[in-house]
């Protein structure tokens, strides 16, 4: 019996309930996406209908707001800023998190439990409550309104994920493999860089993608750490700055579409990594 | 020089003594098997030799060098793990040359070794496959190839065939013997399977609960088990044990056992006279209990015993028979298939006194083999 058989309903009634469930779920997931896309290509007439119900599909679909966005140099500047911050966060959190994950997964670290709880506790507080002390601290370190400040803050947010995902990636590698390399003459560095790291890459890549997205759409820390009138703005701050007294809904939707694009792209990319089996075949 | 000497070696896990003052000497080029039940410490001993476990007492010499404190990387040993531990992200070829790369070998020499080992283990054509893309038997051969190219002083194999099915295992056994003949390396092979040990090894170290029970050639182990444990563990099915006492009856030395009087072989009588009155356990191999109907000539050392047949397991040419002596003691023996016996029948069997091993019930040592 295949794995799927268990979930395939046999009786017509079960089949009906099952189908309704799937359709309802799909609707809940797709409805906001649909609204977002619809508004982003709506003409003003389809938004300000003057009392008439808003149409399900714009009367005259148009990419006008996208053209406006894509020709706005400020838009490109904030996209680039967000990109640099996200890439910086990925690099820094990997640089710090991956070795930490390896050591926590493989060595007898004193106070291991306390350290793990400490790491996870960063995520136990709501961002909004930790953002004030961190901002004050960063300002005292001259990190206010700088790339490094935001990157550091985002790294702080991402590290627990990198460390925990990384740990499970390293823990999944049988010890035999390491010991085998040892008997073949490899030292700890060679074992780490030639054996463990390449095997852990799928897990670490998932953590990196997650980190990228976390930084890309992070708002609170960026908001507190970057001067609202300053030179450095991120895409989320740019979106916020457009929400005025009477916000142009199609423009906001278009920015949101741009904000969501990496999420969609990476979700498809990650699928490939989710196919485990990297370690299959190494140990029976 | 690649002989291996283990002197008085010990290993503790906390208070738990896993290896207890074990001595073992393995000659250069010898194929030695560590044989024993699960949990007796075989893997631990092997890992101590490899340098993956610390040695808590005693000495280890590899090729004349004291190796207690030499790190695993520098011991000139190669180990094949039970799991094979192939590097999953590397092709077969890269798995095999990994150790040579680490040692900084010239590319040219590396390929020479590769060209030698691939045909030796029948791995041609698989060089670029990943471990997950080859079969279990092929993985086992890659693991062996990866160890052999290192040209180690000693090759350590931890149950390398236990993950293979029976047919593959037999092939792999043949192959391993052939490889040993061709490369002449000192091999220490670990298994809990006595048949494997008997077919492959020049000498077998029988281990039990962290100590050495007996260290002998397969033939000597079979014919002269030094302890009850050896007698039970070596040979299949395992030996029958029958309690009794050595007595003098009508001036003759006999074994008064729970299944009746058993003759003692003439050549042993002088020696055993000192033991008269002593309790013993007689160990009799299933192969040494013979249906009377199949033997025409009688020997003075033969004893006749009747038993009831309870279960017959056909093995093709012969059958494995489970029965019960008249006193209720169960017995296992082998019988030719052309002879006449059925379930529930009573049959008479012969036990040759020359084939009886006698053990001290206290020390469980063989009182004849010192
Ligand atoms: N790392 C360890 N910590 C504690 N006990 C261990 C450890 N490794 C093995 N043992 C114990 O040592 C004994 C021998 O184990 P092992 O050498 O693996 O036996 P074998 O290979 O003969 O099956 C077992 O009782 C096992 O439970
Ligand atoms: Mg073992």
XYZ file of C-alpha atoms and ligand atoms in Angstrom:
682
model
C 0.000 0.000 0.000
C 1.327 3.384 -0.955
C 1.524 6.188 1.542
C -1.194 8.119 -0.245
C -3.781 5.362 -0.185
C -4.442 5.992 3.453
C -5.553 9.538 2.687
C -7.678 8.810 -0.320
C -11.297 8.707 0.849
C -13.301 5.832 -0.516
C -16.972 6.482 0.274
C -18.802 9.223 -1.702
C -19.674 11.133 1.477
C -16.078 11.175 2.665
C -15.034 12.211 -0.792
C -17.457 15.145 -0.683
C -16.267 16.362 2.735
C -12.699 15.965 1.588
C -13.273 17.977 -1.575
C -15.057 20.774 0.304
C -12.164 20.959 2.740
C -9.618 21.260 -0.020
C -11.596 23.871 -1.915
C -12.165 25.927 1.252
C -8.484 25.808 2.144
C -7.435 26.732 -1.363
C -9.907 29.621 -1.309
C -8.600 30.972 1.986
C -5.036 30.818 0.724
C -5.726 32.166 -2.737
C -8.267 34.915 -1.963
C -5.771 37.456 -0.576
C -3.362 36.705 -3.416
C -6.169 37.215 -5.871
C -7.201 40.519 -4.277
C -3.589 41.690 -4.235
C -3.040 40.914 -7.893
C -6.449 42.277 -8.858
C -5.881 45.624 -7.136
C -2.365 45.922 -8.507
C -3.706 45.847 -12.061
C -6.901 47.798 -11.415
C -7.663 51.096 -13.086
C -9.003 53.872 -10.791
C -12.525 53.400 -12.169
C -12.601 49.813 -10.850
C -11.517 51.017 -7.379
C -13.512 54.200 -6.897
C -16.766 52.837 -8.236
C -18.856 55.608 -6.782
C -21.047 53.372 -4.701
C -21.326 50.490 -7.130
C -19.979 47.129 -5.926
C -16.265 46.651 -6.665
C -15.977 44.386 -9.708
C -14.431 40.903 -9.369
C -12.047 41.710 -12.175
C -10.945 45.238 -13.161
C -12.915 46.874 -15.983
C -9.699 47.873 -17.690
C -6.732 45.864 -16.381
C -3.579 47.954 -16.550
C 0.055 47.729 -15.544
C 0.189 51.473 -15.119
C 1.200 51.429 -11.432
C 3.916 48.917 -12.154
C 5.266 51.173 -14.889
C 5.139 54.043 -12.413
C 6.964 51.971 -9.770
C 9.570 50.601 -12.120
C 10.442 54.052 -13.412
C 10.709 55.499 -9.898
C 14.411 55.563 -8.938
C 13.466 55.596 -5.269
C 11.674 52.281 -5.691
C 14.768 50.648 -7.155
C 16.878 52.153 -4.424
C 14.742 50.610 -1.666
C 14.624 47.257 -3.476
C 18.406 47.283 -3.641
C 18.648 48.308 0.009
C 16.338 45.499 1.078
C 18.312 43.096 -1.077
C 21.659 44.105 0.444
C 20.271 43.918 3.939
C 18.772 40.475 3.285
C 21.966 39.156 1.700
C 24.057 40.635 4.493
C 21.776 39.021 7.041
C 22.020 35.644 5.315
C 25.824 35.833 5.227
C 26.284 37.050 8.775
C 23.742 34.674 10.319
C 25.245 31.716 8.425
C 28.747 32.729 9.411
C 27.756 32.847 13.077
C 24.955 30.277 13.152
C 26.401 27.363 11.177
C 29.520 26.841 13.320
C 27.398 27.311 16.432
C 24.924 24.722 15.157
C 27.764 22.290 14.415
C 29.329 22.649 17.833
C 25.982 22.396 19.632
C 25.056 19.338 17.586
C 28.333 17.476 17.926
C 30.239 18.450 21.039
C 29.567 18.170 24.733
C 29.022 21.868 25.364
C 28.728 22.893 29.003
C 25.290 24.373 29.821
C 24.025 23.186 26.459
C 20.390 23.270 27.536
C 20.685 26.731 29.027
C 22.352 27.965 25.840
C 19.609 26.476 23.674
C 16.904 28.025 25.814
C 18.756 31.344 25.686
C 18.920 31.176 21.902
C 15.278 30.321 21.472
C 14.212 32.964 24.024
C 15.211 35.677 21.539
C 12.105 34.599 19.684
C 9.903 34.291 22.757
C 9.530 38.058 23.167
C 7.398 39.933 20.664
C 9.598 41.962 18.332
C 7.850 45.111 19.431
C 9.023 44.651 23.022
C 12.642 43.873 22.200
C 12.960 46.521 19.534
C 13.163 49.456 21.977
C 16.072 48.236 24.120
C 17.901 46.989 21.064
C 17.408 50.278 19.270
C 18.671 52.226 22.281
C 21.672 49.922 22.491
C 22.389 50.214 18.769
C 22.087 53.984 18.831
C 24.699 54.053 21.586
C 26.929 51.995 19.319
C 26.450 54.431 16.450
C 24.550 51.829 14.463
C 21.464 53.991 13.996
C 20.337 54.455 10.417
C 23.038 52.243 8.969
C 23.026 49.037 6.977
C 25.078 47.302 9.672
C 22.517 48.116 12.332
C 19.606 46.593 10.432
C 21.693 43.624 9.317
C 22.764 42.985 12.911
C 19.193 43.233 14.164
C 17.910 40.890 11.460
C 20.754 38.482 12.200
C 19.617 38.457 15.792
C 16.128 37.509 14.651
C 17.388 34.869 12.211
C 20.049 33.189 14.365
C 17.688 30.963 16.368
C 16.315 29.552 13.117
C 19.739 29.113 11.548
C 21.068 27.428 14.674
C 18.113 25.118 15.206
C 17.701 24.140 11.558
C 21.478 23.796 11.271
C 21.657 21.609 14.357
C 19.108 19.194 13.006
C 20.968 19.137 9.687
C 24.218 18.184 11.437
C 22.522 15.794 13.834
C 21.073 13.979 10.835
C 24.566 13.060 9.655
C 25.624 9.701 11.090
C 28.688 9.873 13.321
C 30.149 6.903 11.437
C 30.771 9.177 8.480
C 32.861 11.527 10.559
C 34.791 8.703 12.196
C 35.350 7.094 8.829
C 36.938 10.324 7.591
C 39.063 10.422 10.750
C 40.450 6.939 10.164
C 41.236 8.048 6.615
C 43.452 10.798 7.971
C 41.176 13.828 7.864
C 41.462 16.444 10.610
C 38.530 18.329 12.141
C 38.665 21.141 9.565
C 38.803 18.787 6.620
C 35.943 16.768 8.062
C 33.856 19.899 8.552
C 34.469 21.517 5.186
C 34.699 18.442 2.948
C 32.207 16.112 4.561
C 29.784 17.676 7.011
C 29.136 21.031 5.387
C 28.388 19.633 1.901
C 26.050 17.034 3.389
C 24.272 19.636 5.526
C 23.855 22.091 2.635
C 20.198 21.309 1.840
C 19.191 21.984 5.436
C 21.392 25.054 5.648
C 20.031 26.356 2.345
C 16.515 26.101 3.707
C 17.629 28.128 6.736
C 19.322 30.685 4.457
C 16.208 31.124 2.353
C 14.103 31.489 5.437
C 16.538 34.086 6.746
C 16.457 35.973 3.459
C 12.669 36.185 3.520
C 12.625 37.105 7.202
C 14.885 40.065 6.523
C 13.231 40.998 3.221
C 9.800 41.604 4.726
C 10.864 42.658 8.237
C 9.278 45.966 9.243
C 9.509 46.718 12.960
C 13.279 46.727 13.424
C 13.841 48.512 10.123
C 11.301 51.120 11.200
C 12.985 51.778 14.543
C 16.568 51.562 13.386
C 16.314 53.661 10.232
C 15.712 57.398 10.232
C 12.323 57.913 8.519
C 13.692 60.848 6.571
C 17.122 59.308 6.109
C 18.787 57.957 3.008
C 18.435 54.293 3.826
C 14.886 52.959 3.451
C 13.734 49.393 2.894
C 10.910 48.109 0.725
C 8.629 47.572 3.718
C 9.275 51.155 4.911
C 8.640 52.418 1.389
C 5.292 50.607 1.415
C 4.459 52.136 4.798
C 5.377 55.622 3.577
C 2.807 55.327 0.784
C -0.027 54.584 3.184
C -1.333 58.126 3.504
C -4.748 59.687 4.169
C -6.239 58.321 0.979
C -3.898 55.566 -0.108
C -3.782 54.650 -3.785
C -4.835 51.030 -3.372
C -3.459 49.882 -6.685
C -0.014 51.274 -5.897
C 0.050 49.654 -2.456
C -1.046 46.370 -4.011
C 1.685 46.613 -6.616
C 4.357 47.215 -3.965
C 2.996 44.270 -2.005
C 3.189 42.101 -5.098
C 6.862 43.042 -5.448
C 7.365 42.324 -1.770
C 5.799 38.873 -2.145
C 7.628 37.912 -5.286
C 10.752 36.475 -3.596
C 8.533 34.483 -1.245
C 6.813 32.848 -4.186
C 10.046 32.274 -6.086
C 11.818 30.779 -3.080
C 8.865 28.617 -2.143
C 9.249 26.874 -5.464
C 13.032 26.731 -5.125
C 12.815 25.249 -1.643
C 10.637 22.402 -2.850
C 13.694 20.972 -4.538
C 15.607 20.977 -1.266
C 12.713 19.504 0.610
C 13.216 16.301 -1.313
C 15.393 14.705 1.281
C 17.505 11.718 0.531
C 20.830 13.500 0.395
C 22.017 11.161 3.112
C 20.157 8.135 1.753
C 22.632 5.527 0.654
C 25.475 6.552 2.904
C 24.423 4.300 5.691
C 22.114 1.442 5.093
C 55.866 -5.352 9.794
C 52.192 -5.157 10.418
C 51.557 -7.541 13.240
C 49.289 -6.404 16.003
C 49.758 -7.038 19.686
C 47.116 -6.367 22.291
C 48.308 -6.686 25.870
C 46.047 -6.710 28.855
C 43.789 -4.158 27.255
C 40.851 -2.654 29.165
C 37.907 -0.413 28.461
C 35.380 1.103 30.813
C 32.234 3.031 30.139
C 31.771 4.656 33.515
C 31.756 1.756 35.960
C 30.821 -0.708 33.265
C 33.803 -2.835 32.260
C 33.383 -3.516 28.549
C 36.784 -5.052 27.752
C 38.463 -6.941 30.552
C 42.235 -7.517 30.408
C 42.236 -8.920 26.931
C 45.340 -10.323 25.209
C 45.548 -10.961 21.497
C 48.392 -11.357 19.064
C 47.802 -11.163 15.342
C 50.512 -12.039 12.856
C 51.391 -9.977 9.845
C 49.101 -10.894 6.957
C 46.799 -12.988 9.106
C 43.008 -13.025 8.787
C 41.643 -13.006 12.319
C 37.998 -12.841 13.319
C 36.587 -11.450 16.537
C 33.552 -13.623 17.133
C 31.003 -13.263 19.869
C 27.378 -12.436 20.628
C 26.003 -8.920 20.344
C 27.219 -6.621 23.069
C 30.319 -8.654 23.976
C 32.639 -5.795 23.064
C 33.811 -6.626 19.534
C 33.102 -3.200 18.103
C 34.601 -1.517 21.133
C 37.819 -3.503 20.751
C 37.972 -2.722 17.045
C 37.404 0.976 17.698
C 40.190 0.944 20.283
C 42.511 -0.511 17.664
C 41.359 2.141 15.183
C 41.909 4.937 17.668
C 38.265 5.925 17.872
C 38.040 4.935 21.547
C 40.575 5.631 24.249
C 42.424 2.692 25.790
C 41.843 2.639 29.544
C 44.481 0.058 30.400
C 47.056 -2.191 28.778
C 48.994 -1.705 25.563
C 48.400 -1.797 21.848
C 51.214 -2.304 19.363
C 50.659 -1.914 15.632
C 53.581 -2.976 13.480
C 55.920 -2.848 16.444
C 54.934 0.709 17.443
C 53.111 1.366 20.672
C 49.897 2.899 19.416
C 47.925 3.721 22.593
C 48.281 7.440 22.069
C 48.645 7.672 18.314
C 45.596 9.533 16.943
C 43.259 7.683 14.596
C 44.507 9.751 11.667
C 48.057 8.450 12.031
C 47.599 4.767 12.858
C 47.979 3.363 9.355
C 44.830 1.365 9.769
C 41.707 1.359 7.625
C 38.282 0.563 8.888
C 35.111 -0.553 7.183
C 32.097 0.323 9.289
C 29.068 -1.895 9.589
C 27.059 0.925 8.013
C 29.730 1.397 5.281
C 29.656 5.134 6.098
C 30.069 6.153 2.467
C 30.179 9.903 1.932
C 26.728 10.486 0.416
C 27.661 13.592 -1.554
C 30.677 12.051 -3.279
C 30.819 9.748 -6.270
C 32.176 6.240 -5.864
C 35.491 7.440 -7.262
C 35.739 10.389 -4.906
C 34.786 8.197 -1.980
C 37.624 5.847 -2.839
C 40.295 8.500 -3.322
C 39.209 10.722 -0.427
C 41.839 9.318 1.927
C 44.558 9.619 -0.712
C 43.584 13.253 -1.370
C 43.791 13.997 2.334
C 47.248 12.483 2.399
C 48.183 14.773 -0.502
C 48.980 12.013 -2.963
C 49.996 12.950 -6.518
C 47.145 12.728 -8.999
C 49.060 10.203 -11.079
C 49.623 7.809 -8.171
C 46.042 8.252 -7.119
C 44.820 7.052 -10.500
C 47.242 4.129 -10.411
C 45.687 3.006 -7.121
C 42.193 3.583 -8.470
C 42.978 1.505 -11.557
C 44.197 -1.264 -9.283
C 41.298 -1.324 -6.855
C 38.319 -0.861 -9.200
C 38.805 -4.160 -11.053
C 39.896 -5.911 -7.849
C 36.420 -5.314 -6.463
C 34.479 -5.302 -9.698
C 33.549 -1.643 -9.493
C 34.413 -0.599 -13.033
C 31.698 1.501 -14.587
C 30.337 2.701 -11.267
C 32.999 5.390 -10.687
C 30.666 8.309 -11.180
C 27.615 7.003 -9.355
C 26.576 8.365 -6.011
C 26.293 5.928 -3.102
C 22.509 6.145 -3.211
C 22.578 5.059 -6.851
C 24.247 1.684 -6.254
C 23.093 -1.534 -4.595
C 23.904 -2.714 -1.094
C 26.460 -5.211 -2.313
C 28.161 -2.557 -4.405
C 28.253 -0.174 -1.452
C 29.926 -2.826 0.623
C 32.562 -3.237 -2.106
C 33.101 0.519 -2.362
C 33.656 0.637 1.403
C 36.209 -2.160 1.067
C 37.899 -0.515 -1.926
C 38.097 2.759 -0.022
C 39.907 0.966 2.799
C 42.240 -1.006 0.537
C 43.543 1.949 -1.516
C 44.920 3.431 1.679
C 47.371 0.518 1.763
C 46.955 0.211 5.540
C 49.047 -1.930 7.886
C 45.888 -3.390 9.336
C 42.408 -3.588 7.856
C 39.528 -3.546 10.330
C 36.124 -4.799 9.228
C 33.119 -4.442 11.526
C 30.359 -6.841 10.468
C 30.779 -5.723 6.854
C 28.397 -8.334 5.485
C 25.583 -8.156 7.996
C 23.537 -5.810 5.816
C 23.591 -8.135 2.819
C 21.138 -10.881 2.022
C 22.298 -14.488 2.205
C 23.220 -14.992 -1.456
C 25.123 -11.713 -1.612
C 26.813 -12.439 1.673
C 28.190 -15.719 0.415
C 29.540 -14.008 -2.696
C 31.043 -11.243 -0.609
C 32.686 -13.812 1.678
C 34.352 -15.522 -1.263
C 35.439 -12.169 -2.569
C 36.876 -11.025 0.717
C 38.892 -14.237 0.980
C 40.160 -13.734 -2.556
C 41.084 -10.120 -1.840
C 42.906 -11.176 1.309
C 44.861 -13.761 -0.662
C 45.756 -11.162 -3.287
C 46.739 -8.260 -1.067
C 47.979 -10.235 1.940
C 46.930 -7.589 4.441
C 46.496 -8.182 8.136
C 42.733 -8.284 8.561
C 40.675 -8.133 11.721
C 37.146 -9.088 10.949
C 34.252 -8.746 13.360
C 31.134 -10.863 13.239
C 28.574 -12.507 15.479
C 27.998 -15.174 12.854
C 30.022 -18.311 13.589
C 29.592 -19.743 10.095
C 31.103 -16.595 8.600
C 33.985 -16.737 11.040
C 34.608 -20.434 10.383
C 34.732 -20.056 6.589
C 36.864 -16.947 6.405
C 39.385 -16.859 9.191
C 42.799 -18.290 9.804
C 42.236 -17.795 13.500
C 39.166 -16.888 15.514
C 39.115 -14.980 18.792
C 35.940 -16.030 20.554
C 34.773 -13.231 22.832
C 32.216 -13.307 25.599
C 31.232 -10.434 27.891
C 34.415 -8.484 27.249
C 36.940 -11.274 27.657
C 38.605 -13.778 25.373
C 37.182 -17.304 25.632
C 39.457 -18.984 23.136
C 41.823 -18.011 20.332
C 42.381 -20.790 17.817
C 42.066 -21.962 14.248
C 38.523 -22.808 13.131
C 39.359 -26.529 13.165
C 40.789 -26.455 16.656
C 37.829 -24.447 17.927
C 35.443 -27.017 16.561
C 37.326 -30.078 17.734
C 38.773 -28.753 20.968
C 36.490 -26.145 22.532
C 38.218 -24.850 25.626
C 35.069 -23.601 27.306
C 31.364 -24.411 27.298
C 30.821 -21.033 25.692
C 33.085 -21.922 22.759
C 31.390 -25.286 22.376
C 28.005 -23.622 22.336
C 28.925 -20.734 20.063
C 30.974 -22.609 17.474
C 29.264 -25.178 15.296
C 25.701 -25.186 14.097
C 23.344 -26.232 15.548
C 25.025 -25.663 18.888
C 26.238 -28.479 21.132
C 24.074 -30.478 23.545
C 25.032 -30.247 27.194
C 24.358 -33.197 29.489
C 25.256 -33.153 33.203
C 26.851 -36.222 34.762
C 29.660 -37.578 36.958
C 32.804 -39.505 36.180
C 32.621 -42.826 37.985
C 34.215 -46.227 38.165
C 31.676 -48.967 37.434
C 32.794 -52.629 37.464
C 36.386 -51.420 37.334
C 35.717 -49.367 34.194
C 35.820 -45.560 34.067
C 32.488 -44.312 32.708
C 30.467 -41.153 32.498
C 27.325 -41.586 34.519
C 25.143 -39.008 32.825
C 21.518 -37.994 33.112
C 20.782 -39.946 29.956
C 22.546 -43.099 31.145
C 26.055 -44.507 31.187
C 28.316 -43.175 28.453
C 31.569 -44.813 27.429
C 34.811 -42.920 27.801
C 37.449 -43.255 25.127
C 40.458 -45.455 26.089
C 43.012 -42.744 25.317
C 41.461 -40.425 27.879
C 40.893 -42.878 30.676
C 44.295 -42.522 32.323
C 43.982 -38.815 32.529
C 40.349 -38.840 33.617
C 40.917 -41.334 36.413
C 42.006 -38.350 38.543
C 38.570 -36.887 38.017
C 36.542 -39.835 39.188
C 33.700 -38.759 41.438
C 33.693 -35.277 39.911
C 30.608 -33.641 38.406
C 31.030 -32.694 34.761
C 28.998 -31.441 31.848
C 29.298 -33.446 28.662
C 29.194 -31.374 25.479
C 28.133 -33.348 22.424
C 27.823 -31.836 18.954
C 24.646 -32.627 16.989
C 26.904 -33.989 14.255
C 28.393 -36.521 16.703
C 25.067 -38.132 17.589
C 24.496 -40.784 14.954
C 21.507 -42.994 14.204
C 22.549 -46.568 15.063
C 20.833 -47.872 11.925
C 23.234 -45.903 9.704
C 26.455 -47.306 11.210
C 27.392 -50.941 10.689
C 30.661 -51.238 12.590
C 30.754 -50.620 16.324
C 33.558 -49.156 18.340
C 34.396 -49.814 21.971
C 33.923 -46.129 22.671
C 30.357 -46.087 21.337
C 27.393 -45.776 23.684
C 23.810 -46.561 22.702
C 21.009 -44.281 23.765
C 17.345 -44.206 22.797
C 15.405 -41.049 22.251
C 12.078 -39.839 20.918
C 11.970 -37.791 17.709
C 9.888 -34.631 18.096
C 10.653 -32.396 15.150
C 12.406 -32.900 11.826
C 13.789 -29.947 9.902
C 14.766 -30.956 6.392
C 18.001 -29.389 5.156
C 18.086 -31.227 1.838
C 20.869 -33.771 2.168
C 20.425 -34.016 5.927
C 17.878 -33.161 8.517
C 18.158 -31.384 11.791
C 16.282 -33.428 14.365
C 14.929 -32.206 17.684
C 14.239 -34.987 20.143
C 14.082 -35.891 23.810
C 16.039 -38.477 25.743
C 14.059 -40.887 27.903
C 14.717 -38.778 30.992
C 13.127 -35.790 29.246
C 16.329 -33.915 28.376
C 16.004 -32.278 24.940
C 18.578 -33.130 22.277
C 19.551 -31.831 18.846
C 21.254 -33.913 16.211
C 21.793 -34.208 12.482
C 20.713 -37.283 10.510
C 21.153 -38.363 6.918
C 17.950 -38.129 4.924
C 18.066 -41.649 3.508
C 17.760 -43.200 6.966
C 14.538 -44.377 8.530
C 13.029 -42.175 11.218
C 9.821 -40.237 11.659
C 8.295 -37.770 14.067
C 7.162 -39.499 17.284
C 9.329 -42.548 16.515
C 11.759 -43.922 19.087
C 15.224 -44.321 17.657
C 18.519 -45.594 18.931
C 21.549 -43.370 18.518
C 25.285 -43.816 18.971
C 27.451 -41.397 20.860
C 31.151 -41.868 20.282
C 33.101 -41.311 23.497
C 35.913 -39.743 21.510
C 33.590 -36.910 20.523
C 32.438 -36.030 24.030
C 33.827 -32.797 25.432
C 33.929 -32.648 29.200
C 33.524 -29.397 31.090
C 33.770 -28.408 34.714
C 30.265 -27.172 35.671
C 31.751 -24.474 37.931
C 34.510 -22.959 35.808
C 32.856 -24.011 32.545
C 36.364 -24.898 31.304
C 37.124 -28.027 29.331
C 38.835 -30.451 31.715
C 40.570 -32.235 28.848
C 41.916 -29.237 26.922
C 44.323 -27.107 28.854
N 29.451 4.722 24.048
C 29.083 3.787 24.940
N 28.703 4.126 26.187
C 28.342 3.180 27.083
N 28.321 1.859 26.836
C 28.682 1.459 25.611
C 29.073 2.391 24.586
N 29.377 1.695 23.474
C 29.182 0.402 23.788
N 28.765 0.257 25.057
C 28.488 -1.014 25.741
O 29.621 -1.812 25.605
C 29.283 -3.160 25.386
C 29.968 -3.657 24.122
O 29.432 -3.017 23.005
P 29.958 -3.327 21.546
O 31.430 -3.235 21.529
O 29.217 -2.451 20.615
O 29.511 -4.830 21.351
P 29.447 -5.717 20.012
O 30.088 -4.951 18.913
O 30.183 -6.963 20.375
O 28.001 -5.994 19.768
C 27.774 -3.202 25.305
O 27.294 -3.652 26.540
C 27.371 -1.781 25.071
O 26.136 -1.518 25.667
Mg 29.228 -4.371 17.034
